[in-house]
């Protein structure tokens, strides 16, 4: 089995020997810029790697320690699971040591070790004890602490062994996780085109994969990891990707698995103030996640408090999941002021609009008990599809209610209760219609998909021909008709009882109050038989007519049929055509017909 790769970032005050230590461990120069080497000051992110005694490989992301480059430091630490914190024995804990530690705590970094450098220049004992206590209190656990010297090599073997133990304890990333690769470098190579680099925290990238960058598709043309060409790589890993696509990537952009993330510029979050920071938060801050650094507006939703809810409006969309952590920083603060102010934990990446007075307070209450799961999302959004939940970072729990839709249980129960009442009201308001159209019910219930309506139908409701009816409502006779229509139909049937084939004319129908809608309702109810437009008879009149016509000599004419039935040509012609359609009679020629044998 090939050795795994691990990625560790450095952290610590400027000029405490981070780059020197990385150089001594790897034999590589992490400072890439001529200006950095001339000044002896790390300005940009540096990258170097080595093989540990166990055979595992570790790549270092070396970050600047100067307070002016805190944003660059955060871009390097953001996607990395572990940190090597560096403090100089001859200077001890310094302002940027504290700021870096606050940033690590705020980002939720929980794995690391302590290297006290320049142990050849001063006794490291007191610095070791002080710095280790600070890291433990910051949540990094029982970190190993070692005294080393990058200049003389003192303690480097022990540091390599400690790094081996550190990376062995890191949680294994999920190779099936959706890809979100935050870009920390982007450049062009002659003959190859666009190349980007970054730390892949989880998932798998292969040559030929199609990813998305700011919603645009890009394809992976080639892939390198630690300067080696590879066909695929799984997180955690340092990677370089040669991309094909209409793109202009830069640091802070992310390559993502299509459809697996929600690109949003609006997010509801739970704000936790950083150690030493005091509220209220300024209205405008910079949000950091991965290598991204994005100006944002902060709107508190409730009372200012620890764990208070807020809404972030980002200056550009970022691919986010529920549970993501953003660091909120005030870059405008002075050197002596704490600039890392808070952690923002994402609770909703598609928050509802706040239109009514008091809506913000109500939203804050709803978010107070929110968690990063599908059930919490559904309490807010009520209905979400499989893909929407996955893109929000919450794979669906349980079976969908219909066609990939998941519902909040309370909301679904309420809809089930409302539908029969909605159908009843529609029937009362539209008594001549055979039932409520499914589309009308969808609109009345405010549902996004007709299939949700049909999934709600339970006896005594039923769906047929795109309409919802109550079982037994449409029956033969007049039981299902409004009282005035039923009375008119009974009067008409009385007329037909003595002259069954003398269909009433338009005047008689109008006198009875049977217009087109009323007649259509009576026909649907089985109370009348329509043989043609404006020609109605009693139910079963067609079978009775066929029986009478069967007594005529074969074949017979329309005139003979008219006489046998005791009716007019106005009724006889469409009635015979109706009998033809039913297969009770058939044409012999242009003039004659005959009855077809039974069966």
Coordinates of C-alpha atoms in Angstrom, one line a residue:
X1 CA 0.0 0.0 0.0
X2 CA 1.3 3.4 -1.0
X3 CA 2.2 5.7 2.0
X4 CA -0.5 8.2 2.9
X5 CA 0.0 11.9 2.6
X6 CA -0.7 14.4 5.4
X7 CA -0.7 18.2 5.4
X8 CA 0.4 20.3 8.4
X9 CA 0.5 24.1 8.5
X10 CA 2.9 26.2 10.5
X11 CA 1.8 29.0 12.9
X12 CA 3.5 31.4 15.2
X13 CA 5.0 34.9 15.6
X14 CA 7.1 36.5 12.8
X15 CA 10.8 35.6 12.8
X16 CA 10.4 32.7 15.3
X17 CA 11.9 30.3 12.8
X18 CA 9.0 28.6 11.1
X19 CA 10.5 28.6 7.6
X20 CA 14.0 27.7 9.0
X21 CA 12.4 24.7 10.7
X22 CA 10.5 23.6 7.6
X23 CA 13.7 23.9 5.6
X24 CA 15.7 21.8 8.1
X25 CA 13.0 19.1 8.2
X26 CA 12.5 18.8 4.4
X27 CA 15.7 20.1 2.8
X28 CA 13.4 22.3 0.6
X29 CA 13.2 26.1 0.5
X30 CA 9.6 27.1 1.5
X31 CA 10.2 30.8 0.7
X32 CA 9.4 31.0 -3.0
X33 CA 9.8 34.8 -3.6
X34 CA 13.1 36.5 -4.1
X35 CA 11.8 39.3 -1.9
X36 CA 11.2 36.8 0.9
X37 CA 14.7 35.4 0.8
X38 CA 16.3 38.9 0.6
X39 CA 14.4 40.2 3.6
X40 CA 14.3 36.9 5.5
X41 CA 10.6 37.4 6.0
X42 CA 7.8 35.1 4.8
X43 CA 5.3 37.0 2.8
X44 CA 3.4 34.3 0.9
X45 CA 2.4 30.8 1.5
X46 CA 5.3 28.3 1.1
X47 CA 5.2 24.6 0.4
X48 CA 7.6 21.8 1.2
X49 CA 7.4 18.1 2.1
X50 CA 9.3 15.1 3.4
X51 CA 9.0 11.5 4.3
X52 CA 8.7 10.7 8.0
X53 CA 10.5 7.7 9.7
X54 CA 7.3 5.6 9.4
X55 CA 7.3 6.1 5.6
X56 CA 4.3 8.4 5.7
X57 CA 4.7 11.7 3.8
X58 CA 3.9 15.0 5.3
X59 CA 3.5 18.3 3.4
X60 CA 4.0 21.6 5.1
X61 CA 2.1 24.8 4.3
X62 CA 4.4 27.5 5.7
X63 CA 2.5 30.7 6.6
X64 CA 3.7 34.2 7.3
X65 CA 3.9 35.4 10.9
X66 CA 3.8 39.1 10.4
X67 CA 0.6 40.8 11.6
X68 CA 0.2 42.5 8.2
X69 CA -0.2 39.0 6.6
X70 CA -2.8 37.5 8.9
X71 CA -5.2 37.0 5.9
X72 CA -2.5 35.0 4.1
X73 CA -1.9 32.9 7.2
X74 CA -5.6 32.1 7.4
X75 CA -5.7 31.1 3.7
X76 CA -2.9 28.5 4.5
X77 CA -4.4 27.2 7.7
X78 CA -8.0 27.1 6.6
X79 CA -8.2 23.8 4.7
X80 CA -5.5 22.0 6.8
X81 CA -6.3 19.5 9.6
X82 CA -3.3 20.0 11.9
X83 CA -0.7 22.7 12.9
X84 CA 2.9 22.8 14.0
X85 CA 2.9 25.8 16.3
X86 CA 6.3 27.5 16.6
X87 CA 7.5 29.7 19.5
X88 CA 11.1 31.0 19.8
X89 CA 12.9 30.1 23.1
X90 CA 14.7 33.4 23.2
X91 CA 11.6 35.5 22.8
X92 CA 8.7 33.4 24.2
X93 CA 5.0 34.1 23.6
X94 CA 4.4 37.2 21.4
X95 CA 1.4 39.1 20.0
X96 CA 1.2 37.2 16.8
X97 CA 1.6 33.9 18.7
X98 CA -1.6 34.9 20.5
X99 CA -3.4 36.0 17.4
X100 CA -2.5 32.9 15.5
X101 CA -3.7 30.8 18.4
X102 CA -7.0 32.7 18.6
X103 CA -7.4 32.1 14.9
X104 CA -6.7 28.3 15.2
X105 CA -9.2 28.0 18.1
X106 CA -11.8 29.9 16.2
X107 CA -11.4 27.8 13.1
X108 CA -11.7 24.7 15.2
X109 CA -8.2 23.2 14.6
X110 CA -7.9 20.5 17.3
X111 CA -4.7 18.7 16.3
X112 CA -1.2 20.0 16.6
X113 CA 2.2 20.0 18.2
X114 CA 4.5 22.6 19.7
X115 CA 8.0 23.3 18.5
X116 CA 10.1 25.7 20.6
X117 CA 12.8 26.8 18.3
X118 CA 16.2 28.4 18.9
X119 CA 16.8 26.1 21.8
X120 CA 20.5 26.7 21.1
X121 CA 20.1 30.4 22.0
X122 CA 18.2 30.2 25.2
X123 CA 16.9 27.7 27.8
X124 CA 13.5 26.6 26.4
X125 CA 12.0 25.1 29.6
X126 CA 9.9 28.0 30.7
X127 CA 8.7 28.8 27.1
X128 CA 7.8 25.1 26.6
X129 CA 5.7 25.1 29.7
X130 CA 4.0 28.4 29.0
X131 CA 3.3 27.8 25.4
X132 CA 2.0 24.3 25.9
X133 CA -0.4 25.4 28.6
X134 CA -1.8 28.0 26.2
X135 CA -2.3 25.5 23.4
X136 CA -4.0 23.0 25.7
X137 CA -6.4 25.7 27.0
X138 CA -7.1 26.6 23.3
X139 CA -8.5 23.1 22.7
X140 CA -5.5 21.5 21.0
X141 CA -5.4 18.8 23.6
X142 CA -2.3 17.3 25.2
X143 CA 0.0 18.5 22.5
X144 CA 3.5 17.2 22.3
X145 CA 6.0 19.9 23.0
X146 CA 9.6 19.7 21.9
X147 CA 12.7 22.0 22.0
X148 CA 14.5 22.2 18.7
X149 CA 16.9 24.2 16.7
X150 CA 16.5 24.5 12.9
X151 CA 20.0 26.0 12.7
X152 CA 22.0 23.3 14.5
X153 CA 19.6 20.3 14.0
X154 CA 19.0 19.9 17.7
X155 CA 15.8 17.8 18.4
X156 CA 14.9 17.3 14.8
X157 CA 14.8 13.5 15.0
X158 CA 12.4 13.8 18.0
X159 CA 10.3 16.3 16.1
X160 CA 10.1 13.9 13.1
X161 CA 8.9 11.1 15.4
X162 CA 6.4 13.5 17.0
X163 CA 5.1 14.4 13.6
X164 CA 4.6 10.7 12.9
X165 CA 2.6 10.3 16.0
X166 CA 0.6 13.5 15.2
X167 CA -0.4 12.4 11.7
X168 CA -1.2 8.8 12.9
X169 CA -3.8 10.3 15.2
X170 CA -5.5 12.4 12.6
X171 CA -9.0 11.2 11.6
X172 CA -9.1 9.5 8.3
X173 CA -10.9 11.7 5.6
X174 CA -13.7 10.2 3.6
X175 CA -12.6 9.4 0.0
X176 CA -16.2 9.5 -1.1
X177 CA -16.9 12.9 0.2
X178 CA -17.8 15.7 -2.3
X179 CA -14.7 17.6 -3.4
X180 CA -14.2 21.2 -2.3
X181 CA -10.6 22.3 -3.1
X182 CA -9.8 25.8 -2.0
X183 CA -7.3 27.3 -4.4
X184 CA -4.3 28.9 -2.8
X185 CA -2.2 29.5 -6.0
X186 CA -3.3 30.0 -9.6
X187 CA -0.8 30.5 -12.5
X188 CA -0.3 29.8 -16.1
X189 CA 2.2 27.3 -17.5
X190 CA 3.4 27.7 -21.1
X191 CA 2.1 24.8 -23.2
X192 CA -0.2 23.6 -20.4
X193 CA -2.5 26.5 -19.5
X194 CA -4.1 27.2 -16.2
X195 CA -2.7 25.4 -13.1
X196 CA -4.1 25.7 -9.5
X197 CA -2.8 24.3 -6.3
X198 CA -4.5 23.7 -2.9
X199 CA -5.0 21.3 0.0
X200 CA -7.6 18.6 -0.8
X201 CA -9.1 17.8 2.7
X202 CA -11.3 14.9 1.6
X203 CA -12.8 13.2 -1.5
X204 CA -11.1 12.1 -4.6
X205 CA -9.9 13.9 -7.8
X206 CA -9.0 12.0 -11.0
X207 CA -7.7 13.1 -14.3
X208 CA -10.7 13.7 -16.6
X209 CA -13.0 14.7 -13.7
X210 CA -15.4 17.6 -14.4
X211 CA -15.6 20.0 -11.5
X212 CA -17.2 23.4 -11.1
X213 CA -15.5 26.8 -10.4
X214 CA -18.0 29.6 -9.7
X215 CA -20.7 27.6 -11.4
X216 CA -18.7 27.1 -14.6
X217 CA -17.6 23.6 -15.6
X218 CA -13.8 22.8 -15.7
X219 CA -12.1 19.6 -16.6
X220 CA -9.0 18.2 -14.9
X221 CA -6.4 17.7 -17.7
X222 CA -3.5 16.6 -15.5
X223 CA -2.8 16.1 -11.9
X224 CA 0.3 16.4 -9.7
X225 CA 0.9 15.7 -6.0
X226 CA 4.2 16.7 -4.5
X227 CA 5.6 17.2 -8.0
X228 CA 4.7 13.7 -9.1
X229 CA 2.2 13.1 -12.0
X230 CA -0.7 11.0 -10.8
X231 CA -4.0 9.8 -12.2
X232 CA -5.9 10.3 -9.0
X233 CA -5.5 11.5 -5.5
X234 CA -7.5 11.3 -2.3
X235 CA -7.6 13.8 0.6
X236 CA -5.8 14.8 2.6
X237 CA -3.2 15.9 0.0
X238 CA -1.4 18.8 -1.6
X239 CA -2.4 18.8 -5.3
X240 CA -1.8 20.8 -8.4
X241 CA -4.4 20.6 -11.2
X242 CA -4.0 21.5 -14.8
X243 CA -7.5 22.7 -15.8
X244 CA -9.4 23.2 -19.1
X245 CA -12.3 25.6 -19.1
X246 CA -13.3 29.2 -19.6
X247 CA -12.0 30.3 -16.2
X248 CA -9.8 32.8 -14.4
X249 CA -9.2 31.2 -11.0
X250 CA -7.6 32.9 -8.1
X251 CA -6.9 32.3 -4.5
X252 CA -10.1 32.0 -2.5
X253 CA -12.0 30.3 -5.3
X254 CA -13.0 26.6 -4.9
X255 CA -13.2 23.7 -7.2
X256 CA -16.2 21.6 -6.2
X257 CA -18.1 18.5 -7.2
X258 CA -21.0 19.6 -9.3
X259 CA -24.3 19.7 -7.5
X260 CA -22.8 18.8 -4.1
X261 CA -22.5 22.3 -2.6
X262 CA -24.8 25.3 -2.3
X263 CA -23.2 28.4 -3.7
X264 CA -24.6 31.2 -1.6
X265 CA -24.0 34.8 -0.7
X266 CA -26.5 34.7 2.2
X267 CA -26.2 32.4 5.3
X268 CA -27.7 32.3 8.7
X269 CA -25.0 31.5 11.3
X270 CA -24.4 31.0 15.0
X271 CA -21.8 33.5 16.2
X272 CA -19.4 32.6 19.0
X273 CA -17.1 35.4 20.1
X274 CA -13.4 34.7 20.0
X275 CA -11.5 34.5 23.3
X276 CA -10.8 38.1 24.4
X277 CA -13.2 39.6 21.8
X278 CA -16.1 41.8 22.9
X279 CA -19.3 42.6 21.1
X280 CA -21.2 43.9 19.4
X281 CA -19.8 42.9 16.1
X282 CA -19.1 45.6 13.5
X283 CA -21.6 45.7 10.7
X284 CA -18.9 45.0 8.1
X285 CA -16.2 42.4 8.6
X286 CA -14.2 39.9 6.5
X287 CA -15.2 36.3 6.5
X288 CA -12.6 33.6 6.1
X289 CA -13.1 29.9 5.1
X290 CA -10.6 27.7 3.3
X291 CA -8.4 30.1 1.4
X292 CA -11.3 32.5 0.8
X293 CA -11.3 36.0 2.3
X294 CA -14.6 37.7 1.6
X295 CA -16.1 41.1 2.8
X296 CA -19.5 40.6 4.4
X297 CA -22.2 42.4 6.2
X298 CA -23.3 41.1 9.6
X299 CA -26.9 41.4 10.7
X300 CA -27.7 40.2 14.3
X301 CA -31.0 38.4 14.4
X302 CA -31.6 38.5 18.1
X303 CA -30.1 39.7 21.3
X304 CA -26.3 40.0 21.3
X305 CA -25.1 37.0 23.3
X306 CA -22.7 34.1 23.2
X307 CA -24.0 31.8 20.4
X308 CA -26.3 34.5 19.0
X309 CA -27.8 34.1 15.6
X310 CA -26.8 36.4 12.7
X311 CA -27.2 36.7 9.0
X312 CA -24.1 37.1 6.8
X313 CA -24.4 38.8 3.4
X314 CA -21.2 37.8 1.6
X315 CA -19.8 40.0 -1.2
X316 CA -19.7 36.9 -3.5
X317 CA -21.2 33.4 -3.4
X318 CA -19.2 30.7 -1.6
X319 CA -19.8 26.9 -1.8
X320 CA -21.0 26.1 1.7
X321 CA -22.5 23.3 3.8
X322 CA -24.3 23.3 7.1
X323 CA -21.8 23.1 9.9
X324 CA -19.1 24.9 8.0
X325 CA -17.0 27.3 10.1
X326 CA -16.2 30.9 9.0
X327 CA -13.8 33.1 10.9
X328 CA -14.9 36.7 11.2
X329 CA -12.1 39.3 11.2
X330 CA -11.9 43.1 11.4
X331 CA -8.9 44.0 9.1
X332 CA -9.3 47.6 10.0
X333 CA -8.3 47.3 13.7
X334 CA -5.0 48.5 15.0
X335 CA -2.0 46.4 15.7
X336 CA -2.7 46.3 19.4
X337 CA -6.3 45.2 18.9
X338 CA -7.7 41.7 18.5
X339 CA -8.7 41.4 14.8
X340 CA -10.1 37.8 15.0
X341 CA -13.5 38.5 16.5
X342 CA -15.7 35.4 16.1
X343 CA -16.5 32.0 14.8
X344 CA -19.6 31.8 12.6
X345 CA -21.1 28.3 12.3
X346 CA -23.3 27.9 9.3
X347 CA -26.9 26.9 10.1
X348 CA -28.7 27.6 6.8
X349 CA -27.4 28.3 3.4
X350 CA -30.8 29.2 1.9
X351 CA -32.3 31.3 4.7
X352 CA -35.8 32.6 4.3
X353 CA -36.5 36.3 3.7
X354 CA -37.2 38.5 6.7
X355 CA -40.1 40.7 5.5
X356 CA -42.4 41.2 8.5
X357 CA -41.8 43.2 11.6
X358 CA -40.4 40.9 14.2
X359 CA -39.3 38.3 11.6
X360 CA -35.6 38.6 12.7
X361 CA -36.5 37.8 16.3
X362 CA -38.6 34.8 15.3
X363 CA -35.8 33.6 13.1
X364 CA -33.3 33.9 16.0
X365 CA -35.6 31.7 18.1
X366 CA -35.9 29.1 15.4
X367 CA -32.1 29.0 15.0
X368 CA -31.5 28.7 18.8
X369 CA -32.1 25.0 18.7
X370 CA -31.0 24.4 15.1
X371 CA -28.4 21.8 14.2
X372 CA -26.6 20.8 11.1
X373 CA -29.0 18.1 10.0
X374 CA -31.8 17.5 7.5
X375 CA -34.5 17.6 10.2
X376 CA -33.4 21.1 11.2
X377 CA -33.4 22.3 7.6
X378 CA -36.9 20.8 7.0
X379 CA -38.3 22.7 10.0
X380 CA -37.4 25.9 8.2
X381 CA -37.9 25.0 4.5
X382 CA -40.7 22.4 5.0
X383 CA -40.1 20.7 1.7
X384 CA -36.7 19.9 0.1
X385 CA -35.6 17.5 -2.6
X386 CA -32.9 14.9 -2.2
X387 CA -30.4 16.9 -4.3
X388 CA -31.1 20.1 -2.3
X389 CA -30.4 18.4 1.0
X390 CA -27.2 16.9 -0.3
X391 CA -26.0 20.2 -1.7
X392 CA -26.7 21.8 1.8
X393 CA -24.4 19.1 3.4
X394 CA -27.3 17.1 4.9
X395 CA -27.9 13.8 3.1
X396 CA -31.6 12.9 3.4
X397 CA -32.8 10.9 6.4
X398 CA -35.6 8.4 5.8
X399 CA -37.7 7.9 2.7
X400 CA -39.0 10.7 0.7
X401 CA -42.8 11.5 0.8
X402 CA -43.0 11.7 -3.0
X403 CA -40.7 11.8 -6.0
X404 CA -37.5 12.6 -4.1
X405 CA -39.2 15.2 -1.9
X406 CA -38.7 15.2 1.9
X407 CA -41.0 16.9 4.2
X408 CA -41.0 18.2 7.8
X409 CA -43.3 15.7 9.6
X410 CA -45.5 18.3 11.2
X411 CA -45.9 20.2 8.0
X412 CA -46.8 17.0 6.1
X413 CA -49.4 16.1 8.7
X414 CA -50.9 19.5 8.5
X415 CA -51.1 19.2 4.7
X416 CA -52.8 15.9 5.0
X417 CA -55.4 17.5 7.3
X418 CA -55.9 20.5 5.0
X419 CA -56.4 18.7 1.7
X420 CA -59.9 17.2 2.4
X421 CA -61.1 20.5 3.6
X422 CA -59.7 22.2 0.5
X423 CA -61.4 19.6 -1.8
X424 CA -64.7 20.0 0.1
X425 CA -64.6 23.8 -0.3
X426 CA -63.9 23.5 -4.0
X427 CA -66.8 21.1 -4.4
X428 CA -69.1 23.5 -2.7
X429 CA -67.9 26.4 -4.8
X430 CA -68.0 24.4 -8.1
X431 CA -70.8 22.0 -7.7
X432 CA -71.1 21.2 -11.4
X433 CA -67.4 20.1 -11.8
X434 CA -66.6 16.4 -11.3
X435 CA -63.8 17.2 -8.8
X436 CA -61.0 19.5 -7.9
X437 CA -58.1 19.7 -10.4
X438 CA -54.8 18.5 -8.9
X439 CA -53.2 21.7 -10.1
X440 CA -55.8 23.8 -8.3
X441 CA -55.1 21.8 -5.1
X442 CA -51.3 22.3 -5.6
X443 CA -51.8 26.0 -5.8
X444 CA -54.2 26.2 -2.8
X445 CA -51.7 24.2 -0.6
X446 CA -48.7 26.2 -1.9
X447 CA -46.9 23.0 -3.0
X448 CA -44.1 23.1 -5.6
X449 CA -44.9 19.7 -7.3
X450 CA -48.2 18.1 -8.4
X451 CA -46.9 14.7 -7.2
X452 CA -46.9 16.0 -3.7
X453 CA -50.6 16.5 -4.0
X454 CA -51.3 13.0 -5.2
X455 CA -49.1 11.6 -2.4
X456 CA -51.4 13.4 0.1
X457 CA -54.6 11.8 -1.2
X458 CA -56.1 9.2 1.2
X459 CA -59.6 7.6 1.2
X460 CA -62.3 8.8 1.0
X461 CA -60.4 11.0 -1.5
X462 CA -59.4 9.6 -4.8
X463 CA -57.6 10.9 -8.0
X464 CA -58.8 10.2 -11.5
X465 CA -58.3 12.1 -14.8
X466 CA -56.3 14.8 -13.0
X467 CA -59.1 15.6 -10.5
X468 CA -59.6 14.9 -6.8
X469 CA -63.0 13.7 -5.7
X470 CA -64.6 12.1 -2.7
X471 CA -65.4 8.4 -3.2
X472 CA -69.1 8.0 -4.0
X473 CA -69.7 11.6 -4.8
X474 CA -70.3 11.1 -8.5
X475 CA -73.0 8.4 -8.7
X476 CA -75.7 7.5 -11.2
X477 CA -78.9 9.5 -10.8
X478 CA -79.1 12.9 -9.3
X479 CA -77.7 12.3 -5.8
X480 CA -74.4 14.1 -6.7
X481 CA -76.1 17.1 -8.3
X482 CA -77.1 20.4 -6.7
X483 CA -80.8 20.5 -5.8
X484 CA -82.0 22.8 -8.6
X485 CA -80.2 20.8 -11.2
X486 CA -81.5 17.5 -9.8
X487 CA -85.1 18.8 -9.9
X488 CA -84.7 19.9 -13.5
X489 CA -83.3 16.6 -14.5
X490 CA -86.1 14.7 -12.9
X491 CA -88.6 16.9 -14.8
X492 CA -86.8 16.1 -18.0
X493 CA -86.8 12.4 -17.3
X494 CA -90.6 12.6 -16.7
X495 CA -91.0 14.1 -20.2
X496 CA -88.9 11.2 -21.6
X497 CA -90.8 8.6 -19.8
X498 CA -93.7 8.9 -22.2
X499 CA -91.7 9.7 -25.3
X500 CA -88.3 8.2 -24.7
X501 CA -86.7 9.3 -28.0
X502 CA -88.2 12.8 -28.3
X503 CA -85.2 14.7 -27.0
X504 CA -86.1 18.1 -25.6
X505 CA -85.3 21.1 -27.8
X506 CA -83.2 24.1 -26.7
X507 CA -86.3 26.0 -25.6
X508 CA -87.4 23.2 -23.2
X509 CA -83.9 22.8 -21.8
X510 CA -83.7 26.6 -21.2
X511 CA -87.1 26.6 -19.5
X512 CA -85.9 23.9 -17.2
X513 CA -82.7 25.8 -16.4
X514 CA -80.4 23.2 -18.0
X515 CA -77.6 25.1 -19.7
X516 CA -74.4 23.5 -21.0
X517 CA -72.7 23.3 -17.6
X518 CA -75.8 21.8 -15.9
X519 CA -76.2 19.2 -18.7
X520 CA -72.5 18.3 -18.5
X521 CA -72.8 17.8 -14.7
X522 CA -75.9 15.6 -15.2
X523 CA -74.2 13.5 -17.9
X524 CA -71.1 13.1 -15.6
X525 CA -73.4 12.0 -12.8
X526 CA -75.0 9.4 -15.1
X527 CA -78.4 11.1 -14.9
X528 CA -78.7 11.8 -18.6
X529 CA -77.3 10.3 -21.8
X530 CA -75.7 12.7 -24.3
X531 CA -75.8 11.4 -27.9
X532 CA -74.8 14.7 -29.5
X533 CA -74.4 18.4 -28.6
X534 CA -77.8 19.6 -27.4
X535 CA -79.4 16.1 -27.7
X536 CA -79.9 14.3 -24.4
X537 CA -82.0 11.2 -23.5
X538 CA -82.6 9.1 -20.5
X539 CA -79.8 6.7 -19.4
X540 CA -80.1 3.4 -21.3
X541 CA -82.1 5.0 -24.1
X542 CA -79.5 3.8 -26.7
X543 CA -79.8 0.1 -25.7
X544 CA -83.6 0.4 -25.9
X545 CA -83.3 2.0 -29.3
X546 CA -81.1 -0.8 -30.5
X547 CA -83.6 -3.4 -29.3
X548 CA -86.4 -1.6 -31.3
X549 CA -84.4 -1.3 -34.4
X550 CA -83.5 -5.0 -34.3
X551 CA -87.2 -5.7 -35.2
X552 CA -87.0 -3.8 -38.5
X553 CA -86.3 -5.5 -41.8
X554 CA -82.6 -5.6 -42.6
X555 CA -81.2 -3.2 -43.7
X556 CA -83.1 -0.2 -42.7
X557 CA -83.0 3.5 -43.5
X558 CA -82.9 6.6 -41.3
X559 CA -86.5 7.3 -42.2
X560 CA -87.5 3.7 -41.1
X561 CA -85.5 4.1 -37.9
X562 CA -87.1 7.5 -37.2
X563 CA -90.6 6.1 -37.5
X564 CA -89.8 3.0 -35.4
X565 CA -88.4 5.2 -32.6
X566 CA -91.2 7.8 -32.8
X567 CA -88.8 10.7 -33.1
X568 CA -87.5 13.5 -35.4
X569 CA -84.7 13.5 -37.8
X570 CA -82.9 15.9 -35.4
X571 CA -82.7 13.1 -32.9
X572 CA -82.6 10.0 -35.1
X573 CA -79.4 10.9 -37.1
X574 CA -77.1 11.6 -34.1
X575 CA -78.7 8.7 -32.2
X576 CA -77.9 6.3 -35.1
X577 CA -74.3 7.7 -35.2
X578 CA -74.1 7.1 -31.5
X579 CA -75.2 3.5 -31.9
X580 CA -72.6 3.1 -34.7
X581 CA -69.9 4.2 -32.3
X582 CA -71.1 1.8 -29.6
X583 CA -71.1 -1.0 -32.1
X584 CA -74.8 -1.7 -31.8
X585 CA -75.5 -0.8 -35.4
X586 CA -73.3 -0.5 -38.6
X587 CA -73.6 1.0 -42.0
X588 CA -74.3 -1.2 -45.0
X589 CA -74.0 1.7 -47.5
X590 CA -74.6 5.4 -47.7
X591 CA -78.3 5.0 -47.0
X592 CA -78.8 1.7 -45.1
X593 CA -77.8 0.3 -41.7
X594 CA -78.3 -2.9 -39.8
X595 CA -78.2 -4.0 -36.2
X596 CA -75.1 -6.0 -35.3
X597 CA -75.6 -9.4 -33.6
X598 CA -75.2 -9.3 -29.8
X599 CA -71.5 -9.9 -28.9

